[in-house]
RNA sequence: GGAGGAUUAGCUCAGCGGGAGAGCGCCUGCCUUACAAGCAGGAUGUCACAAGUUCAAUCCUUGUAUCCUCCA
C-alpha cells in the first residue's frame, strides 16, 4: 500500500468549502436514516436584517453538533433552516435608507415601500445563508422557510382567524407601549427599562373650596393635563377625611376628585398620587376600577394634543415638561423638586423613550393559552436544560398579560380584517375579500396594521413543516426534538411557541429546550457595534477555520452560562484541529509498504486494550454529555481522548514498532491504528465536522462519508479495566523518571541507567517488561533494569517513588543533593498531611459507622499509600546523603 | 421592590459531599525523523465572607458582601 500524503500543515481553506458543497450535493443533510423514530430541530430564524453575529454562531454551531450526532445514530434527522422578516427591525433598515435619500416611507407608498423591503430581505437572506454554509450547518436547505413566504402566511391567517373564532382575539382600547419614532405599539416585552436620572416634582393641587392644598409627587408633570383624580391609600391615616374632596387642577379649569385605592404606595412621595389613566399602566387599571374618565393628551407622534391647554399643544413631551414646570413654578404650584432616578422604558429597536399610549389595538387573550402551556411543563412534555429556567417560564406564564399583536407598520403580515364602509361590519377572513359578505358592498377596506413579528414565529415549529396542511413532514417530524435558543427570547418566542402549539396541535412543539448563554466579550459586556467589541464569526472562520470556531464555542458552552470570548480564544480549537491533522498525517505516512490486516481482540496488547478502553469511555462520556446537552463536557472528552490518550501515549508507543518491527508487526500495528483513526473521526465528526470528513475520506478503511457513519457507542467488549490500571502505572513510572531527570537537569540526549524496583502489589510487571523499550525511550534510559527482589545495589543512585515501585537513576554527574532532599522533604510533608487526615477519619468511630464502605476503603488505601511514600522518601533521603 | 445567576490558579472558566482541575498565560529544558499551532518538566489557589447541617463541606442550608441579568 502507498502512503497517503497530507499537506504539511492544517489549512481549513483547502477543503471546508469543497466539503460543504459535497455534502449538500450528495443530499447528506436530508433526513435518510433507517432507524425508527425521528430527530428534528427547527433553527431559530435569524432576522433578515444585518448579518449573523457570534451569538448566532453559538446557537447554530450547537444545533449542528446535536443534529450531526443524532444523524449518526441512524434516525431520520431533519434540521429546518429559515429566516424571520423581523417587522420593525427590517422596516427601520429601509426607512434609514430612505432618510439618507431625503424620503419617508409615505413618499413611496405602501406598495413601493414593500418592494424595496423585499430587496433588502433578499440581500440579507443571501448573506445569512452563505454564513450558515460557511459555518458548516448541516441543515436541509430544501426545507428552508421564511416567515413571510406563502405557506407561512397561510399559517398566520389560519391562526388569526381560528383564534378570532374561538374568541381569543379582540380589538380594544388599551394603554399600549408606543414608540413615537417607530410609530407603532410594542408588546410589554419589547420595552427595555433603564434607570435614568430624573426629577421628582412635588406639585401643589389646591382644594376647590379654598381650604389649602395637597401635594402630589410626579416624575412626569406634563401628564397632569390627563389627570382625572388624585388617589391615596384607603388606610393612610394622614389622609382620612379628604377622600371625596375636589381639587382644582392647576393650569387648567378642570376639577378632579380625591379617591382611595390600595395600589397607592404610602411611602412614595407624599402618599398622594395623581391619576392619569391614559398615560400610565397602573393609573389605567386604577381608572378602570374607579370608573374614571380617560383623557388622552398625546398625538401619535408624541406631541401634546388638543386635550391640553392651547399653549402646550404640538410640543413634544419633554419640551412640554419644561414649560409646564416653569408655569407651575411661576404660579407658585411647585413645592419642591428633587433628584430621582427612575426606570424609563425604551424601544428595543430604536431606543426612543416609550410613551404609554391609548389606542385601538388587536389583542390575544392569553390566559387559556398559558394554562395549557403550564400543563405541558407540569406533565414534563417539555424539559428545560438547564432546569432552572423552568421557574422563569412558570412565573411568566402565571402572570401572563394579553398580547398586543397589532403593529402600525407596513412590513409584515397584514391583519386579515376588513371593514365595510357601508354596513359598518367587521369581517375576518382566511381569504382576501373584495366584497362585504353581509351587504355585498365593494366599499370595504382592510385593516392597515400588520401583525407583530412574533405572531408568525410563534408558529415556526409546525408552520415550517406545512401546517395548516396535514403534510407528511408534519406527521413525520412533529413534534420536534430539541430547540436551541439563548435565554433572552424565552418570553418573546419559546413560551409563545409552546402556547400556539398546544392550542393548535394539542401538544408541545418540542421536547428539549436547550437554553444557551449569551456571547460576551472578555469583560462580560454584550457585544455591540458601538462598543466595537464584537467578534465576527466570519473573520474567525477566515482566520482559523469553521471547525475551530465550532469546537471552541462548544468547549466553552457550559450549561447555559454566558460565553466570554475574544479573538484569541479560538486558537484553542485551531490548535486541536492542527493536532488532529498532524497525527493523521503521521499515521498515513506509515501506510507506505504496509498491508491492512484483520485482527481480533486476542491480537491486542495491553497498550492496545488500554487505548480501546479509553476510546470506549470517551464514547460513553460523550453520549451522556450529549443526552444532557452538556456540550463542554462532550468537547472535553473528545479533546482529552484524542490528544492526551491517543497522541501523547498510544501513538508515541507505536512509533518504535512502526520503525523497527517485523513486517507482520508493522502490518498489525498500522491496521489497529487505522481502525482507531477511523473510529476517532466518527467520534470527532459532530464537533469538528470538516476536518473529520476530509480525513475520513482519505483513510484506506473508510466506508463512505463520515457524516452518515454510525456514531461510536459504548461497547462492553472493549472494557479492559486491568489493562487500564497497568498502563496508568506505566505512565506513572515514566513521569517519575522524567520529573527526576528534569529536576536533575539532565540533558535529553544524555542517556542514563535506570532501575525499577517493584514491591508487592505491583500489577503491571508484564506490561513493564513488554514495554521496556518504550519506557527506556521516554525515560531516556541507556539501560533499564527491573529489580523484583529488591536486592540490587542502589548506591549512588537518585531515587523516586510511586505506588508499588521505586525508580533509581544512576547519575554520574554532580547533582544538587540538597535540592533533591528538599524535594523529598516536601513530599514527606504532603504525605504526612494526608496520613494525618486519613488516620483521623479511620480513628473516628462515627466515620467508621456512617461513611460508605467505599469511603472507608479509600481512606485505608490513602493511609497505606502515604505510609509507603513516607517510608520510601526517608530511605531515599538517606541514600542521597550517602552520595 | 421581586426573581435568577456569578464569586475556584495571573486571565477565561469547568467541577460539586470524601486526597483542588482544564485551556490560555508564566518559568525551565528540548527544532526527539506528525505537529515549535509541538514535546517534556515546573510554579501558582485560606475554592468571596460568616454561621449551620454532616463522621466529613469548594460542593448542601441560611445569612452577608460584591458583580451581572431578567421582571415590576
Tab-separated table of N, CA, C and O in Angstrom, chain A residues 380-466:
chain	number	residue	atom	x	y	z
A	380	UNK	N	-44.239	17.376	32.118
A	380	UNK	CA	-42.892	17.116	31.601
A	380	UNK	C	-42.875	16.809	30.101
A	380	UNK	O	-42.030	16.071	29.618
A	381	UNK	N	-43.830	17.368	29.383
A	381	UNK	CA	-43.775	17.265	27.930
A	381	UNK	C	-42.641	18.116	27.391
A	381	UNK	O	-42.128	17.890	26.306
A	382	UNK	N	-42.289	19.125	28.173
A	382	UNK	CA	-41.137	19.941	27.823
A	382	UNK	C	-40.160	19.898	28.985
A	382	UNK	O	-40.561	19.836	30.150
A	383	UNK	N	-38.897	19.907	28.658
A	383	UNK	CA	-37.849	19.895	29.682
A	383	UNK	C	-36.819	20.954	29.333
A	383	UNK	O	-36.344	21.016	28.199
A	384	UNK	N	-36.518	21.789	30.300
A	384	UNK	CA	-35.518	22.830	30.057
A	384	UNK	C	-34.125	22.337	30.467
A	384	UNK	O	-33.965	21.661	31.474
A	385	UNK	N	-33.138	22.705	29.665
A	385	UNK	CA	-31.731	22.482	30.009
A	385	UNK	C	-31.052	23.835	29.995
A	385	UNK	O	-31.005	24.438	28.934
A	386	UNK	N	-30.521	24.344	31.096
A	386	UNK	CA	-30.617	23.800	32.434
A	386	UNK	C	-32.004	24.037	33.039
A	386	UNK	O	-32.741	24.917	32.619
A	387	UNK	N	-32.275	23.253	34.050
A	387	UNK	CA	-33.603	23.162	34.621
A	387	UNK	C	-34.118	24.454	35.244
A	387	UNK	O	-35.318	24.690	35.300
A	388	UNK	N	-33.190	25.280	35.691
A	388	UNK	CA	-33.641	26.463	36.446
A	388	UNK	C	-34.552	27.392	35.644
A	388	UNK	O	-35.319	28.163	36.194
A	389	UNK	N	-34.482	27.295	34.316
A	389	UNK	CA	-35.325	28.177	33.512
A	389	UNK	C	-36.796	27.816	33.629
A	389	UNK	O	-37.664	28.591	33.255
A	390	UNK	N	-37.065	26.630	34.134
A	390	UNK	CA	-38.466	26.233	34.281
A	390	UNK	C	-39.212	27.165	35.233
A	390	UNK	O	-40.380	27.464	35.024
A	391	UNK	N	-38.528	27.624	36.272
A	391	UNK	CA	-39.151	28.579	37.199
A	391	UNK	C	-39.517	29.869	36.494
A	391	UNK	O	-40.603	30.418	36.666
A	392	UNK	N	-38.568	30.348	35.701
A	392	UNK	CA	-38.779	31.596	34.988
A	392	UNK	C	-39.990	31.470	34.063
A	392	UNK	O	-40.847	32.352	34.024
A	393	UNK	N	-40.008	30.370	33.367
A	393	UNK	CA	-41.106	30.089	32.442
A	393	UNK	C	-42.436	30.060	33.184
A	393	UNK	O	-43.418	30.686	32.787
A	394	UNK	N	-42.432	29.341	34.298
A	394	UNK	CA	-43.657	29.170	35.075
A	394	UNK	C	-44.193	30.508	35.585
A	394	UNK	O	-45.367	30.804	35.462
A	395	UNK	N	-43.290	31.293	36.130
A	395	UNK	CA	-43.736	32.579	36.682
A	395	UNK	C	-44.298	33.480	35.598
A	395	UNK	O	-45.283	34.166	35.793
A	396	UNK	N	-43.637	33.455	34.453
A	396	UNK	CA	-44.106	34.309	33.362
A	396	UNK	C	-45.492	33.864	32.901
A	396	UNK	O	-46.375	34.678	32.680
A	397	UNK	N	-45.671	32.568	32.783
A	397	UNK	CA	-46.955	32.031	32.346
A	397	UNK	C	-48.061	32.362	33.349
A	397	UNK	O	-49.199	32.617	32.971
A	398	UNK	N	-47.697	32.311	34.616
A	398	UNK	CA	-48.711	32.544	35.647
A	398	UNK	C	-49.160	33.998	35.711
A	398	UNK	O	-50.279	34.287	36.122
A	399	UNK	N	-48.252	34.870	35.323
A	399	UNK	CA	-48.630	36.286	35.410
A	399	UNK	C	-48.800	36.875	34.014
A	399	UNK	O	-48.496	38.023	33.765
A	400	UNK	N	-49.274	36.032	33.120
A	400	UNK	CA	-49.355	36.449	31.715
A	400	UNK	C	-50.363	37.575	31.527
A	400	UNK	O	-51.366	37.676	32.230
A	401	UNK	N	-50.044	38.437	30.573
A	401	UNK	CA	-50.963	39.509	30.221
A	401	UNK	C	-51.335	39.355	28.766
A	401	UNK	O	-50.638	38.713	27.995
A	402	UNK	N	-52.421	39.951	28.388
A	402	UNK	CA	-52.847	39.850	26.998
A	402	UNK	C	-51.768	40.440	26.088
A	402	UNK	O	-51.048	41.354	26.462
A	403	UNK	N	-51.702	39.878	24.905
A	403	UNK	CA	-50.610	40.174	23.980
A	403	UNK	C	-51.121	41.109	22.892
A	403	UNK	O	-52.020	40.755	22.138
A	404	UNK	N	-50.531	42.272	22.850
A	404	UNK	CA	-50.888	43.230	21.803
A	404	UNK	C	-50.180	42.811	20.523
A	404	UNK	O	-48.955	42.808	20.446
A	405	UNK	N	-50.963	42.422	19.513
A	405	UNK	CA	-50.359	41.845	18.304
A	405	UNK	C	-50.407	42.768	17.097
A	405	UNK	O	-49.905	42.419	16.039
A	406	UNK	N	-51.029	43.920	17.220
A	406	UNK	CA	-51.060	44.797	16.047
A	406	UNK	C	-49.863	45.744	16.082
A	406	UNK	O	-49.431	46.176	17.137
A	407	UNK	N	-49.348	46.023	14.929
A	407	UNK	CA	-48.226	46.943	14.795
A	407	UNK	C	-48.545	47.918	13.677
A	407	UNK	O	-49.004	47.514	12.600
A	408	UNK	N	-48.249	49.178	13.903
A	408	UNK	CA	-48.560	50.187	12.892
A	408	UNK	C	-47.397	50.289	11.913
A	408	UNK	O	-46.723	51.306	11.793
A	409	UNK	N	-47.162	49.161	11.248
A	409	UNK	CA	-46.060	49.095	10.288
A	409	UNK	C	-46.616	48.667	8.945
A	409	UNK	O	-47.776	48.307	8.826
A	410	UNK	N	-45.730	48.632	7.960
A	410	UNK	CA	-46.129	48.145	6.644
A	410	UNK	C	-45.553	46.770	6.363
A	410	UNK	O	-46.095	45.994	5.606
A	411	UNK	N	-44.381	46.493	6.950
A	411	UNK	CA	-43.665	45.253	6.646
A	411	UNK	C	-44.131	44.156	7.607
A	411	UNK	O	-43.851	44.216	8.800
A	412	UNK	N	-44.892	43.235	7.066
A	412	UNK	CA	-45.360	42.159	7.917
A	412	UNK	C	-46.635	41.556	7.365
A	412	UNK	O	-47.046	41.862	6.239
A	413	UNK	N	-47.244	40.689	8.176
A	413	UNK	CA	-48.491	40.068	7.758
A	413	UNK	C	-49.635	41.029	8.048
A	413	UNK	O	-49.874	41.388	9.199
A	414	UNK	N	-50.329	41.409	7.004
A	414	UNK	CA	-51.461	42.316	7.161
A	414	UNK	C	-52.544	41.640	8.001
A	414	UNK	O	-52.792	40.436	7.854
A	415	UNK	N	-53.151	42.387	8.884
A	415	UNK	CA	-54.214	41.825	9.713
A	415	UNK	C	-55.425	41.471	8.838
A	415	UNK	O	-55.895	42.320	8.067
A	416	UNK	N	-55.884	40.223	8.907
A	416	UNK	CA	-56.918	39.763	7.965
A	416	UNK	C	-58.316	40.197	8.386
A	416	UNK	O	-59.213	39.374	8.567
A	417	UNK	N	-58.462	41.477	8.564
A	417	UNK	CA	-59.758	42.018	8.972
A	417	UNK	C	-60.127	43.135	7.996
A	417	UNK	O	-59.287	43.965	7.653
A	418	UNK	N	-61.356	43.078	7.544
A	418	UNK	CA	-61.846	44.116	6.628
A	418	UNK	C	-63.025	44.851	7.270
A	418	UNK	O	-63.781	44.251	8.056
A	419	UNK	N	-63.135	46.106	6.943
A	419	UNK	CA	-64.248	46.898	7.470
A	419	UNK	C	-65.121	47.333	6.291
A	419	UNK	O	-64.610	47.845	5.296
A	420	UNK	N	-66.408	47.073	6.415
A	420	UNK	CA	-67.323	47.508	5.363
A	420	UNK	C	-67.772	48.927	5.664
A	420	UNK	O	-68.313	49.212	6.730
A	421	UNK	N	-67.518	49.813	4.719
A	421	UNK	CA	-67.854	51.208	4.956
A	421	UNK	C	-69.336	51.464	4.827
A	421	UNK	O	-69.828	52.503	5.264
A	422	UNK	N	-70.023	50.510	4.228
A	422	UNK	CA	-71.461	50.701	4.056
A	422	UNK	C	-72.280	50.162	5.224
A	422	UNK	O	-73.058	50.881	5.820
A	423	UNK	N	-72.039	48.886	5.563
A	423	UNK	CA	-72.847	48.362	6.662
A	423	UNK	C	-72.118	48.426	7.997
A	423	UNK	O	-72.662	48.078	9.043
A	424	UNK	N	-70.836	48.825	7.948
A	424	UNK	CA	-70.100	49.037	9.195
A	424	UNK	C	-69.650	47.760	9.867
A	424	UNK	O	-69.091	47.801	10.966
A	425	UNK	N	-69.854	46.621	9.198
A	425	UNK	CA	-69.471	45.363	9.828
A	425	UNK	C	-67.973	45.108	9.699
A	425	UNK	O	-67.294	45.611	8.820
A	426	UNK	N	-67.490	44.263	10.600
A	426	UNK	CA	-66.078	43.877	10.634
A	426	UNK	C	-66.007	42.442	10.129
A	426	UNK	O	-66.711	41.581	10.622
A	427	UNK	N	-65.183	42.185	9.105
A	427	UNK	CA	-65.117	40.839	8.525
A	427	UNK	C	-63.722	40.269	8.726
A	427	UNK	O	-62.721	40.892	8.370
A	428	UNK	N	-63.687	39.079	9.314
A	428	UNK	CA	-62.411	38.390	9.499
A	428	UNK	C	-62.402	37.211	8.552
A	428	UNK	O	-63.328	36.404	8.540
A	429	UNK	N	-61.364	37.114	7.725
A	429	UNK	CA	-61.421	36.108	6.665
A	429	UNK	C	-60.073	35.435	6.401
A	429	UNK	O	-59.018	36.074	6.458
A	430	UNK	N	-60.152	34.135	6.076
A	430	UNK	CA	-58.944	33.398	5.718
A	430	UNK	C	-58.455	33.803	4.331
A	430	UNK	O	-57.286	33.722	4.027
A	431	UNK	N	-59.422	34.176	3.447
A	431	UNK	CA	-59.065	34.591	2.092
A	431	UNK	C	-59.216	36.101	1.977
A	431	UNK	O	-60.037	36.693	2.669
A	432	UNK	N	-58.437	36.702	1.084
A	432	UNK	CA	-58.636	38.120	0.809
A	432	UNK	C	-60.022	38.299	0.213
A	432	UNK	O	-60.464	37.476	-0.580
A	433	UNK	N	-60.699	39.367	0.595
A	433	UNK	CA	-62.046	39.583	0.059
A	433	UNK	C	-62.141	40.939	-0.613
A	433	UNK	O	-61.343	41.853	-0.330
A	434	UNK	N	-63.072	41.036	-1.538
A	434	UNK	CA	-63.293	42.314	-2.228
A	434	UNK	C	-64.732	42.787	-2.049
A	434	UNK	O	-65.104	43.850	-2.498
A	435	UNK	N	-65.494	41.908	-1.384
A	435	UNK	CA	-66.909	42.224	-1.266
A	435	UNK	C	-67.372	41.913	0.153
A	435	UNK	O	-66.965	40.908	0.734
A	436	UNK	N	-68.229	42.784	0.693
A	436	UNK	CA	-68.749	42.540	2.029
A	436	UNK	C	-69.747	41.385	1.983
A	436	UNK	O	-70.710	41.440	1.215
A	437	UNK	N	-69.493	40.343	2.762
A	437	UNK	CA	-70.411	39.187	2.724
A	437	UNK	C	-71.774	39.520	3.314
A	437	UNK	O	-72.738	38.790	3.118
A	438	UNK	N	-71.876	40.624	4.039
A	438	UNK	CA	-73.144	40.969	4.672
A	438	UNK	C	-74.011	41.807	3.727
A	438	UNK	O	-75.147	41.465	3.446
A	439	UNK	N	-73.457	42.895	3.184
A	439	UNK	CA	-74.275	43.788	2.367
A	439	UNK	C	-73.813	43.806	0.913
A	439	UNK	O	-74.311	44.544	0.091
A	440	UNK	N	-72.794	42.981	0.593
A	440	UNK	CA	-72.273	42.851	-0.761
A	440	UNK	C	-71.698	44.140	-1.319
A	440	UNK	O	-71.554	44.318	-2.516
A	441	UNK	N	-71.389	45.022	-0.434
A	441	UNK	CA	-70.766	46.267	-0.880
A	441	UNK	C	-69.309	45.993	-1.248
A	441	UNK	O	-68.674	45.094	-0.703
A	442	UNK	N	-68.790	46.744	-2.201
A	442	UNK	CA	-67.366	46.648	-2.529
A	442	UNK	C	-66.574	47.742	-1.847
A	442	UNK	O	-65.372	47.852	-2.023
A	443	UNK	N	-67.301	48.503	-1.098
A	443	UNK	CA	-66.672	49.625	-0.403
A	443	UNK	C	-66.083	49.134	0.929
A	443	UNK	O	-66.555	49.497	1.997
A	444	UNK	N	-65.104	48.277	0.796
A	444	UNK	CA	-64.516	47.726	2.022
A	444	UNK	C	-63.031	48.065	2.069
A	444	UNK	O	-62.403	48.352	1.056
A	445	UNK	N	-62.487	47.976	3.263
A	445	UNK	CA	-61.092	48.367	3.443
A	445	UNK	C	-60.436	47.444	4.462
A	445	UNK	O	-61.010	47.150	5.514
A	446	UNK	N	-59.237	46.978	4.135
A	446	UNK	CA	-58.545	46.096	5.072
A	446	UNK	C	-57.886	46.911	6.181
A	446	UNK	O	-57.418	48.032	5.967
A	447	UNK	N	-57.859	46.360	7.356
A	447	UNK	CA	-57.158	46.968	8.486
A	447	UNK	C	-55.736	47.291	8.028
A	447	UNK	O	-55.068	46.472	7.405
A	448	UNK	N	-55.278	48.476	8.325
A	448	UNK	CA	-53.995	48.903	7.762
A	448	UNK	C	-52.805	48.373	8.559
A	448	UNK	O	-51.672	48.439	8.099
A	449	UNK	N	-53.053	47.839	9.736
A	449	UNK	CA	-51.937	47.377	10.567
A	449	UNK	C	-51.435	46.003	10.133
A	449	UNK	O	-52.110	45.266	9.443
A	450	UNK	N	-50.227	45.705	10.597
A	450	UNK	CA	-49.709	44.356	10.394
A	450	UNK	C	-49.559	43.685	11.762
A	450	UNK	O	-49.686	44.324	12.801
A	451	UNK	N	-49.267	42.405	11.713
A	451	UNK	CA	-49.133	41.647	12.954
A	451	UNK	C	-47.704	41.702	13.477
A	451	UNK	O	-46.748	41.797	12.711
A	452	UNK	N	-47.612	41.637	14.778
A	452	UNK	CA	-46.320	41.506	15.437
A	452	UNK	C	-45.529	40.365	14.795
A	452	UNK	O	-46.083	39.325	14.441
A	453	UNK	N	-44.238	40.591	14.630
A	453	UNK	CA	-43.382	39.564	14.029
A	453	UNK	C	-43.520	38.219	14.730
A	453	UNK	O	-43.523	37.166	14.097
A	454	UNK	N	-43.630	38.261	16.026
A	454	UNK	CA	-43.687	37.014	16.795
A	454	UNK	C	-44.993	36.254	16.537
A	454	UNK	O	-45.099	35.091	16.891
A	455	UNK	N	-45.948	36.939	15.900
A	455	UNK	CA	-47.192	36.243	15.597
A	455	UNK	C	-46.986	35.224	14.466
A	455	UNK	O	-47.773	34.308	14.299
A	456	UNK	N	-45.921	35.415	13.702
A	456	UNK	CA	-45.607	34.362	12.722
A	456	UNK	C	-44.572	33.393	13.283
A	456	UNK	O	-44.654	32.192	13.040
A	457	UNK	N	-43.620	33.912	14.042
A	457	UNK	CA	-42.586	32.988	14.522
A	457	UNK	C	-43.091	32.079	15.641
A	457	UNK	O	-42.499	31.039	15.885
A	458	UNK	N	-44.201	32.429	16.261
A	458	UNK	CA	-44.680	31.526	17.321
A	458	UNK	C	-45.283	30.252	16.723
A	458	UNK	O	-45.581	29.306	17.423
A	459	UNK	N	-45.459	30.250	15.391
A	459	UNK	CA	-45.969	29.048	14.711
A	459	UNK	C	-44.848	28.229	14.086
A	459	UNK	O	-45.086	27.176	13.491
A	460	UNK	N	-43.639	28.734	14.188
A	460	UNK	CA	-42.471	28.233	13.454
A	460	UNK	C	-42.287	26.707	13.470
A	460	UNK	O	-42.065	26.100	12.417
A	461	UNK	N	-42.361	26.048	14.620
A	461	UNK	CA	-42.055	24.612	14.626
A	461	UNK	C	-43.021	23.775	13.786
A	461	UNK	O	-42.652	22.713	13.332
A	462	UNK	N	-44.247	24.259	13.578
A	462	UNK	CA	-45.157	23.457	12.752
A	462	UNK	C	-45.492	24.126	11.428
A	462	UNK	O	-45.740	23.451	10.435
A	463	UNK	N	-45.444	25.452	11.390
A	463	UNK	CA	-45.739	26.099	10.103
A	463	UNK	C	-44.640	25.756	9.099
A	463	UNK	O	-44.918	25.604	7.907
A	464	UNK	N	-43.408	25.589	9.577
A	464	UNK	CA	-42.328	25.248	8.652
A	464	UNK	C	-42.473	23.820	8.121
A	464	UNK	O	-41.869	23.466	7.123
A	465	UNK	N	-43.262	23.010	8.825
A	465	UNK	CA	-43.451	21.629	8.379
A	465	UNK	C	-44.738	21.480	7.573
A	465	UNK	O	-45.139	20.378	7.233
A	466	UNK	N	-45.391	22.603	7.288
A	466	UNK	CA	-46.525	22.546	6.376
A	466	UNK	C	-47.881	22.905	6.954
A	466	UNK	O	-48.834	23.068	6.214
